PDB file of C-alpha atoms in Angstrom:
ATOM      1  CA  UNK A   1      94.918  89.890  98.821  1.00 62.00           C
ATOM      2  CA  UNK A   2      98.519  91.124  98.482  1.00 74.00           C
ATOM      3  CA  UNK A   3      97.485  94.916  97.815  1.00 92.00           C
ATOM      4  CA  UNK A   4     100.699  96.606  97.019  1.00 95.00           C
ATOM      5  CA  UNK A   5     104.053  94.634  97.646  1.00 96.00           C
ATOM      6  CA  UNK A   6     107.218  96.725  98.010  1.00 97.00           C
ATOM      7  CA  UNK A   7     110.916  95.004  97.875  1.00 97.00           C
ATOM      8  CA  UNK A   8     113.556  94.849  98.967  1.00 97.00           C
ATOM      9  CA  UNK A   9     112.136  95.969 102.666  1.00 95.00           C
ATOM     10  CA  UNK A  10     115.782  96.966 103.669  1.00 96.00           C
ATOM     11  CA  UNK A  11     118.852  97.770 102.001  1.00 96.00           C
ATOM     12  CA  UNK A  12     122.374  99.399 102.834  1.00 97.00           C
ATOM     13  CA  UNK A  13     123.628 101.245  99.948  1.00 96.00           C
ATOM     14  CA  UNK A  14     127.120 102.666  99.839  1.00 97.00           C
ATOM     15  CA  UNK A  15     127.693 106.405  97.954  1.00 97.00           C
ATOM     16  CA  UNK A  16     127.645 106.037  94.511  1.00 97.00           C
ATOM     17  CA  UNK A  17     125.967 102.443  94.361  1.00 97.00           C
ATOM     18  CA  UNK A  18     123.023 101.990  92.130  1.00 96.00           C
ATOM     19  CA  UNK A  19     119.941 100.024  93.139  1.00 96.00           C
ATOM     20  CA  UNK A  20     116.529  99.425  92.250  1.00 97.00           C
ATOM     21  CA  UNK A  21     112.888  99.298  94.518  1.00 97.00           C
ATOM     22  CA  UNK A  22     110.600  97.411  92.916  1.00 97.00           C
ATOM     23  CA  UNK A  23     106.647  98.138  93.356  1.00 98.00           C
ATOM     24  CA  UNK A  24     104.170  95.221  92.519  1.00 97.00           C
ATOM     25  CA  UNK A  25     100.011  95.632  92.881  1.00 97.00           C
ATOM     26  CA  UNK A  26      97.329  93.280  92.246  1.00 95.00           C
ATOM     27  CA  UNK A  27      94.269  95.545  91.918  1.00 92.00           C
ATOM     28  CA  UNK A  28      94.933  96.757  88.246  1.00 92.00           C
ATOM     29  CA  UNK A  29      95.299 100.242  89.388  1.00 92.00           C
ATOM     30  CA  UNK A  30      96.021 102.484  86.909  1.00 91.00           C
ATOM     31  CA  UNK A  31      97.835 104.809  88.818  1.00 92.00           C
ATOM     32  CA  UNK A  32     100.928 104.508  90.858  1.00 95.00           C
ATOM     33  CA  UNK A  33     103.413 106.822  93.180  1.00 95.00           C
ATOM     34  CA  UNK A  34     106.550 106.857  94.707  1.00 97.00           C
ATOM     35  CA  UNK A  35     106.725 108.809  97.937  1.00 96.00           C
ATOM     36  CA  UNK A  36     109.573 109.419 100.226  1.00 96.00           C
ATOM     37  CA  UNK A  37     109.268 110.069 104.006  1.00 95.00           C
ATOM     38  CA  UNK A  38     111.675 111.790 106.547  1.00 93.00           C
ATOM     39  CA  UNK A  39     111.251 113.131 109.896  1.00 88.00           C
ATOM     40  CA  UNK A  40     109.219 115.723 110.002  1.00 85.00           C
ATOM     41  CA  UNK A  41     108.420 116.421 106.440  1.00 87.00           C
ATOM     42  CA  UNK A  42     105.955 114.408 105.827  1.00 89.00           C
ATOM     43  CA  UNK A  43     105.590 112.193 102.416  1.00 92.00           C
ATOM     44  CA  UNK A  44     106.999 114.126  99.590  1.00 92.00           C
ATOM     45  CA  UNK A  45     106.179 112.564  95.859  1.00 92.00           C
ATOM     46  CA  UNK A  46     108.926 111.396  93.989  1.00 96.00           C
ATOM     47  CA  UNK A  47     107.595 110.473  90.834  1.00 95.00           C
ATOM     48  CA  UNK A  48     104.252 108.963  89.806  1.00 93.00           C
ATOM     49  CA  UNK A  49     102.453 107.243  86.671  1.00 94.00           C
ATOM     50  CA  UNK A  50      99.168 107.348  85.773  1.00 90.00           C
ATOM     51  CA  UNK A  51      99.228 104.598  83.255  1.00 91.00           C
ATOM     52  CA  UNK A  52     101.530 101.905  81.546  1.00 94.00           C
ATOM     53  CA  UNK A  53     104.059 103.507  79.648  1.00 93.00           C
ATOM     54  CA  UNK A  54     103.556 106.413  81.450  1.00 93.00           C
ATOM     55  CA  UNK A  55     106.035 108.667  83.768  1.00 95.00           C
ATOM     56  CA  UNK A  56     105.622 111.772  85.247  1.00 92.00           C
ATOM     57  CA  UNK A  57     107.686 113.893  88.098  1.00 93.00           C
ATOM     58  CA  UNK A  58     106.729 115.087  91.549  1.00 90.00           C
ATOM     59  CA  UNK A  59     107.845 117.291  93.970  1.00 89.00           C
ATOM     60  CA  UNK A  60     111.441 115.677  94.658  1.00 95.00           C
ATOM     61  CA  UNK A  61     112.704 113.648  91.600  1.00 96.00           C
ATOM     62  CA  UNK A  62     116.371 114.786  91.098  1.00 96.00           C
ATOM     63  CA  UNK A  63     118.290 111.531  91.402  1.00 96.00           C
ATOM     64  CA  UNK A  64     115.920 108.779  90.836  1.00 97.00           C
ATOM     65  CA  UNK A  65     114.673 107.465  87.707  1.00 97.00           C
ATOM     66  CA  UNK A  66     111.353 105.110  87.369  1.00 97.00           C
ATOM     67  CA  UNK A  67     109.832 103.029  84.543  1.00 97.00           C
ATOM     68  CA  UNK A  68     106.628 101.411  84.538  1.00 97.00           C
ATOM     69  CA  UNK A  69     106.848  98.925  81.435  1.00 95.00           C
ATOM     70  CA  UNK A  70     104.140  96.896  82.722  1.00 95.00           C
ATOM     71  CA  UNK A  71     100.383  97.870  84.414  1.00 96.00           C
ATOM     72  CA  UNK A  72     101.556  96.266  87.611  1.00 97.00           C
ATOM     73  CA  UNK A  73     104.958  97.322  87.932  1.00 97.00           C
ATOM     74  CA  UNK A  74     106.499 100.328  88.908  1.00 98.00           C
ATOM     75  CA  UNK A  75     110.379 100.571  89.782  1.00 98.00           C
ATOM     76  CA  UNK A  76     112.624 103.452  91.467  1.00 98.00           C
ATOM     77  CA  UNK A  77     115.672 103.245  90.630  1.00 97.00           C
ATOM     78  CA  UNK A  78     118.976 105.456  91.809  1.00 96.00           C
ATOM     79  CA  UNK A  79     121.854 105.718  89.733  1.00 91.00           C
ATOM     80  CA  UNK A  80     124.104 106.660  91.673  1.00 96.00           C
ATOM     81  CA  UNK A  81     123.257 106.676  95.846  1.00 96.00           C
ATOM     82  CA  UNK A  82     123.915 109.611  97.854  1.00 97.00           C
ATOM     83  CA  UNK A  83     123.295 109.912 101.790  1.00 97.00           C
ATOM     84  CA  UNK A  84     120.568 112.489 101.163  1.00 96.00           C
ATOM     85  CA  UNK A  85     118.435 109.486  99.743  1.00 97.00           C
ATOM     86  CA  UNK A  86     118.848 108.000 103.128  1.00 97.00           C
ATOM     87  CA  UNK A  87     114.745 107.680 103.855  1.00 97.00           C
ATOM     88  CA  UNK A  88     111.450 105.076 103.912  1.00 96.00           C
ATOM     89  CA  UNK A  89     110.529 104.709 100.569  1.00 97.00           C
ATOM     90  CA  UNK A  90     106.638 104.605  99.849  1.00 96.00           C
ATOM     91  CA  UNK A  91     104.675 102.577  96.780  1.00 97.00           C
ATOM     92  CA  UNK A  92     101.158 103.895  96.470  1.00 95.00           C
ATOM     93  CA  UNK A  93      98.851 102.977  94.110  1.00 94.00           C
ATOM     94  CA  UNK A  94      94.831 104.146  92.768  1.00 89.00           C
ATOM     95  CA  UNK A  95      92.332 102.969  90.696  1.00 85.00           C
ATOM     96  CA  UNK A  96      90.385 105.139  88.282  1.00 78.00           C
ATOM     97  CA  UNK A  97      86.726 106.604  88.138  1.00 65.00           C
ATOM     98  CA  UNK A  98      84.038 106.466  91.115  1.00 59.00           C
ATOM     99  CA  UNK A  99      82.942 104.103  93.779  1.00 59.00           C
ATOM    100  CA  UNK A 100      83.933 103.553  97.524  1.00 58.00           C
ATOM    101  CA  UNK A 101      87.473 103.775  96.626  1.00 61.00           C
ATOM    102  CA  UNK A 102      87.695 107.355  95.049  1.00 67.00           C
ATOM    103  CA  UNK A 103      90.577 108.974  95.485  1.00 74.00           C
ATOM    104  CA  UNK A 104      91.901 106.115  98.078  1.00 83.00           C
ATOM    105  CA  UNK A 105      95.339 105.766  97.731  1.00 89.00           C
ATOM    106  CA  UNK A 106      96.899 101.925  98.631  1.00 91.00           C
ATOM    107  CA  UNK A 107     100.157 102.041 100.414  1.00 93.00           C
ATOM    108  CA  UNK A 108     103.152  99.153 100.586  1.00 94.00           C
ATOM    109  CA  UNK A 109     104.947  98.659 103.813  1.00 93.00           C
ATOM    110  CA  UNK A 110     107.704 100.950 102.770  1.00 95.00           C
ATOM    111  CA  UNK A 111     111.378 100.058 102.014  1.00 97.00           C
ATOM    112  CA  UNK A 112     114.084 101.210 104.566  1.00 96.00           C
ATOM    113  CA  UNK A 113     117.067 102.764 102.424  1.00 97.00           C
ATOM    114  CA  UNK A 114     120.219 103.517 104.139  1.00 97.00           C
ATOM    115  CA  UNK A 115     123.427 104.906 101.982  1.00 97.00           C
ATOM    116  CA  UNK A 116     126.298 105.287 103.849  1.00 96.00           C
TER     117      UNK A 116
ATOM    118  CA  UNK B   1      98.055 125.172  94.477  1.00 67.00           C
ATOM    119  CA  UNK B   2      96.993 122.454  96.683  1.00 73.00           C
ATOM    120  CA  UNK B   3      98.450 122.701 100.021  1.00 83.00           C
ATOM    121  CA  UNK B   4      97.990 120.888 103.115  1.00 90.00           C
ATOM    122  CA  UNK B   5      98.741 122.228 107.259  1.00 94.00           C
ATOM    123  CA  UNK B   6      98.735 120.460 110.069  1.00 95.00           C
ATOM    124  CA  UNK B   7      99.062 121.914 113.602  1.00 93.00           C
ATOM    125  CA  UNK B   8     101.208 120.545 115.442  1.00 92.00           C
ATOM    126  CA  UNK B   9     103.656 117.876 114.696  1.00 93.00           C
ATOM    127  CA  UNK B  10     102.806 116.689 118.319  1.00 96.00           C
ATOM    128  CA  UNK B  11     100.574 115.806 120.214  1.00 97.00           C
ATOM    129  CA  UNK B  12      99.338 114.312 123.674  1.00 97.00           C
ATOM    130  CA  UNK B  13      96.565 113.143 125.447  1.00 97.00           C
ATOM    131  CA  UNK B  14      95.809 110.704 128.200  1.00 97.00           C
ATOM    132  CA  UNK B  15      93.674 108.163 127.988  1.00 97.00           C
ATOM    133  CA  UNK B  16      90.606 108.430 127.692  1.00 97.00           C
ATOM    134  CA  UNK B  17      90.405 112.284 126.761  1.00 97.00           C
ATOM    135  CA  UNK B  18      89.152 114.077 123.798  1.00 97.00           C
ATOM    136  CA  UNK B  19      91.587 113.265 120.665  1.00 97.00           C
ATOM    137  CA  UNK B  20      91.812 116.834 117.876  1.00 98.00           C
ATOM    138  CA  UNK B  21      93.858 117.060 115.507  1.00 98.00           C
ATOM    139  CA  UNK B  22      93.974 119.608 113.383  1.00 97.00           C
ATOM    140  CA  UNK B  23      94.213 120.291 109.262  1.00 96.00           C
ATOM    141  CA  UNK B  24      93.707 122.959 107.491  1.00 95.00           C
ATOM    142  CA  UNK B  25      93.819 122.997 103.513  1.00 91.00           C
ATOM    143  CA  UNK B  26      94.031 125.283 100.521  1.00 86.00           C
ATOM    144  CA  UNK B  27      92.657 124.087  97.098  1.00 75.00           C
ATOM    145  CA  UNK B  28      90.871 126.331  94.166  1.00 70.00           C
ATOM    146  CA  UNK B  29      88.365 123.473  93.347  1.00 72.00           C
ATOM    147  CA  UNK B  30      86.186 122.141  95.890  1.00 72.00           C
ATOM    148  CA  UNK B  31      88.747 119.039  97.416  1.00 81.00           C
ATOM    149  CA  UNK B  32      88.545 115.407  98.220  1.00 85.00           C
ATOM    150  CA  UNK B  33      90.170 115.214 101.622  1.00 89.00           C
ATOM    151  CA  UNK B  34      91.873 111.915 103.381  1.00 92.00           C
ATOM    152  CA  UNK B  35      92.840 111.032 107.063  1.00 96.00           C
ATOM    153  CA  UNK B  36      95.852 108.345 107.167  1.00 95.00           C
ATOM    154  CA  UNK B  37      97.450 106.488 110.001  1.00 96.00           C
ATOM    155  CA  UNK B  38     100.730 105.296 110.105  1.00 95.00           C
ATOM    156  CA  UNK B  39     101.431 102.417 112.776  1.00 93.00           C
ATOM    157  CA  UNK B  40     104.759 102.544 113.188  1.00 88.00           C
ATOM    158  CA  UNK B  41     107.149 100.392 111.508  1.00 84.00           C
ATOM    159  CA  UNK B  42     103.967 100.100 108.496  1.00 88.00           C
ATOM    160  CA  UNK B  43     102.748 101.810 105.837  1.00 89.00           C
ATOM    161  CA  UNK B  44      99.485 104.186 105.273  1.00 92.00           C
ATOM    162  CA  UNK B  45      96.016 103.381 105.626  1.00 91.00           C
ATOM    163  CA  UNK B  46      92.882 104.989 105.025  1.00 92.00           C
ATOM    164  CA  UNK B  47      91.249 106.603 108.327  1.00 94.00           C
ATOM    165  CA  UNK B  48      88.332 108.349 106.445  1.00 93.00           C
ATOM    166  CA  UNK B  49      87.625 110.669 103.671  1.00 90.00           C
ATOM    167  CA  UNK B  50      85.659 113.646 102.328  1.00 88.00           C
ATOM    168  CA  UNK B  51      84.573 113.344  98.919  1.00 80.00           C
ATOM    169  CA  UNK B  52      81.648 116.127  98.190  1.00 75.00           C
ATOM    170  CA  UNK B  53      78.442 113.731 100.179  1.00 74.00           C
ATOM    171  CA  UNK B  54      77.985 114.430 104.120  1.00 82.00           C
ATOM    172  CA  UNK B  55      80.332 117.121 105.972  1.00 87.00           C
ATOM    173  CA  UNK B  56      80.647 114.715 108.953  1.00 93.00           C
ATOM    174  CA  UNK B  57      82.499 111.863 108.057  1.00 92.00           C
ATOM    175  CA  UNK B  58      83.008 108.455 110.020  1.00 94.00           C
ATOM    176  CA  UNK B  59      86.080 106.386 109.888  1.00 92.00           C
ATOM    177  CA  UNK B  60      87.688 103.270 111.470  1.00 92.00           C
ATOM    178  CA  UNK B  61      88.388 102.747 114.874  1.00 92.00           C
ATOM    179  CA  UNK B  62      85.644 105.488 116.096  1.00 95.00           C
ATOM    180  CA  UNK B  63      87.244 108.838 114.682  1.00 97.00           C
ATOM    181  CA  UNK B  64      85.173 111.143 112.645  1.00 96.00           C
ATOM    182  CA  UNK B  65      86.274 114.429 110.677  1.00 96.00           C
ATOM    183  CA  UNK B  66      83.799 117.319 109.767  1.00 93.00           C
ATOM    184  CA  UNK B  67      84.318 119.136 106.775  1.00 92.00           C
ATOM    185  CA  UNK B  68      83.966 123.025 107.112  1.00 91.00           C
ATOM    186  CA  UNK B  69      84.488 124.700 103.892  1.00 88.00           C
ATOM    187  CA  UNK B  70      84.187 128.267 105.474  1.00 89.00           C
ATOM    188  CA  UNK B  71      87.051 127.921 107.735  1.00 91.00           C
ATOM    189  CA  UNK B  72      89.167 125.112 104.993  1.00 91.00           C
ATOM    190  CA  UNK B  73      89.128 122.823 107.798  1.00 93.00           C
ATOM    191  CA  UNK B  74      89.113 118.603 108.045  1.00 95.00           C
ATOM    192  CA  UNK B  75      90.001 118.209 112.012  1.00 97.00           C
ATOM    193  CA  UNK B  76      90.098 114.480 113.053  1.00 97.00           C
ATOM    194  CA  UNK B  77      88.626 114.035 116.281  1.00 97.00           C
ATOM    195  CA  UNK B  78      87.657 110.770 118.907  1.00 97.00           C
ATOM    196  CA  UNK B  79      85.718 110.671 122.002  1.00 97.00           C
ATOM    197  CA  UNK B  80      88.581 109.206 123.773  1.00 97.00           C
ATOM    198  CA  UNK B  81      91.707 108.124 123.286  1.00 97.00           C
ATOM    199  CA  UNK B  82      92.741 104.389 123.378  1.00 96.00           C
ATOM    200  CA  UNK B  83      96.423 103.378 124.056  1.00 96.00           C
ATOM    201  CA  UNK B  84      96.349 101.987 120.805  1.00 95.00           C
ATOM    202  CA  UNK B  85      95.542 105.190 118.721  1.00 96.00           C
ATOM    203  CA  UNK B  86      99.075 106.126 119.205  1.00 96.00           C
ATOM    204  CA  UNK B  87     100.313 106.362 115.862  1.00 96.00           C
ATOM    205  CA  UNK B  88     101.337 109.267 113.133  1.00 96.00           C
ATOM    206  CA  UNK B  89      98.143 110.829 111.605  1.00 97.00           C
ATOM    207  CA  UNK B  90      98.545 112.913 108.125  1.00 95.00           C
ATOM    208  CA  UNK B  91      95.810 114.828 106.433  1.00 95.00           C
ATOM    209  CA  UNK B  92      95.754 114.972 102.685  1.00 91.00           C
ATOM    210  CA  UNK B  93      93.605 116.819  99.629  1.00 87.00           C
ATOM    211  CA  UNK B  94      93.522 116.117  96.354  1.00 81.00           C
ATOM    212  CA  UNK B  95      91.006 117.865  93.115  1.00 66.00           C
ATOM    213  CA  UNK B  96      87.725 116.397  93.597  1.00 53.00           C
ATOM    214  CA  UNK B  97      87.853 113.737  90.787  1.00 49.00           C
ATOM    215  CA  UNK B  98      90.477 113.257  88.021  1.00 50.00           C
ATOM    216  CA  UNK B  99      93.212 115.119  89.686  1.00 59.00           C
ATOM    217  CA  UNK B 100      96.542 111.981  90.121  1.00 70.00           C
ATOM    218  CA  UNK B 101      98.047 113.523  92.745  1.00 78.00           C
ATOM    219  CA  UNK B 102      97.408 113.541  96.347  1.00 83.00           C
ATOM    220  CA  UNK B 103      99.053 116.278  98.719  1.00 85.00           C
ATOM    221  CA  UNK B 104     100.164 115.423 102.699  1.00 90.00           C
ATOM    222  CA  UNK B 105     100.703 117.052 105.270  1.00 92.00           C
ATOM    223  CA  UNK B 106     103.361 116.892 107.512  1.00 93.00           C
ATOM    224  CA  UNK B 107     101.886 114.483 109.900  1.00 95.00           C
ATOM    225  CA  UNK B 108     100.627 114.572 113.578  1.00 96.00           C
ATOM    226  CA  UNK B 109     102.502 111.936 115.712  1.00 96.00           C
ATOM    227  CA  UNK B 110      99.576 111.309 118.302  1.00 97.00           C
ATOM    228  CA  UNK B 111     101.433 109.999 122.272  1.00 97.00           C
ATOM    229  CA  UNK B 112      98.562 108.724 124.341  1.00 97.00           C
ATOM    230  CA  UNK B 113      99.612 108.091 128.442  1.00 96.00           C
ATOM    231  CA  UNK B 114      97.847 105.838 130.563  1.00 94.00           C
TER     232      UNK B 114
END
């Protein structure tokens, strides 16, 4: 099972560039999250959806933009790259309801962004 | 709010030895709570969780984390320490049920010396 696919895995952004992360699952999650991570703070949620069609923000979502036009999907984009957005970039995903899996978020690999 | 503390974003053990780590939470509705590892170089995965059934829960690769509601604690602890448990641990809560979001802590980056 591919779980949650994140690409690209790496990209080198320059300021002001404009680029796109792309989050795929296969478990018909409902749910799905973008999280950030830097040194020592942890993952901080960017934004999240909790349904097609559906956006919503988190904790840190100045400067990035999502959609989620499809159940599967959902993409982070940046309009317009800074070095501040210089971080590992987390997909997450959930199902709904009970089960062994409540609550459980899924993670993707992560995608390394640099902007120089 | 929901919040999530970890103490200290260290720490070290030899192998071997007793492995704590230690989270602490605050949430106004009685709270699912998650252990993930991070290998490094790869993404999240689940450890173990606390979702309302027994206090003492058992995860993967022999840790275990007691849920004590008096002191809003979820410490992650193993018997001993394996040179391959070195990897970042983060504690998270979310609302029992419906709530979307999950909150992290700051992560525990566990160093284990032979």
């Amino acid at each position: 099972n591919a779980g949650v696919t994140q690409t690209p895995k790496f990209r080198v952004l320059k300021t002001g560039q404009s680029m796109t992360l792309l989050c795929a699952q296969d478990m018909n999650h409902e749910y799905m999250y973008w999280y950030r991570q830097d040194p020592g703070m942890g993952l901080r949620l960017i934004h999240y959806s909790v349904g097609e069609g559906t956006t919503a923000k988190g904790e840190v979502p100045d400067g990035y933009n999502v959609s989620r036009l499809k159940k599967q999907n959902f993409l982070l984009g940046l309009e317009s790259a800074a070095p501040s957005q210089t971080s590992v970039y987390f997909c997450a995903s959930k199902g709904l309801g009970t089960g062994p899996n409540t609550g459980e978020l899924f993670f993707g690999e992560g995608s390394r962004l640099t902007v120089l | 709010a929901q919040s999530v503390t970890q103490l200290g974003s260290h720490v070290s053990v030899s192998e071997g030895a007793l492995v704590l780590l230690r989270c602490n939470y605050s949430s106004s509705v009685p709270p699912y709570l998650f252990w993930y590892v991070q290998y490094p170089n790869q993404g999240l995965q689940l450890l173990l969780k606390y979702t309302s059934a027994a206090t003492l829960v058992k995860g993967i690769n022999g840790f275990e984390a007691e849920f004590k509601k008096s002191e809003t604690s979820f410490h992650l602890t193993k018997p001993s320490a394996h040179m391959s448990d070195a990897a970042e641990y983060f504690c998270a809560v979310s609302f029992q049920g419906g709530s979307e979001k999950l909150v992290f802590g700051k992560g525990t980056k566990l160093t284990v010396n032979p």
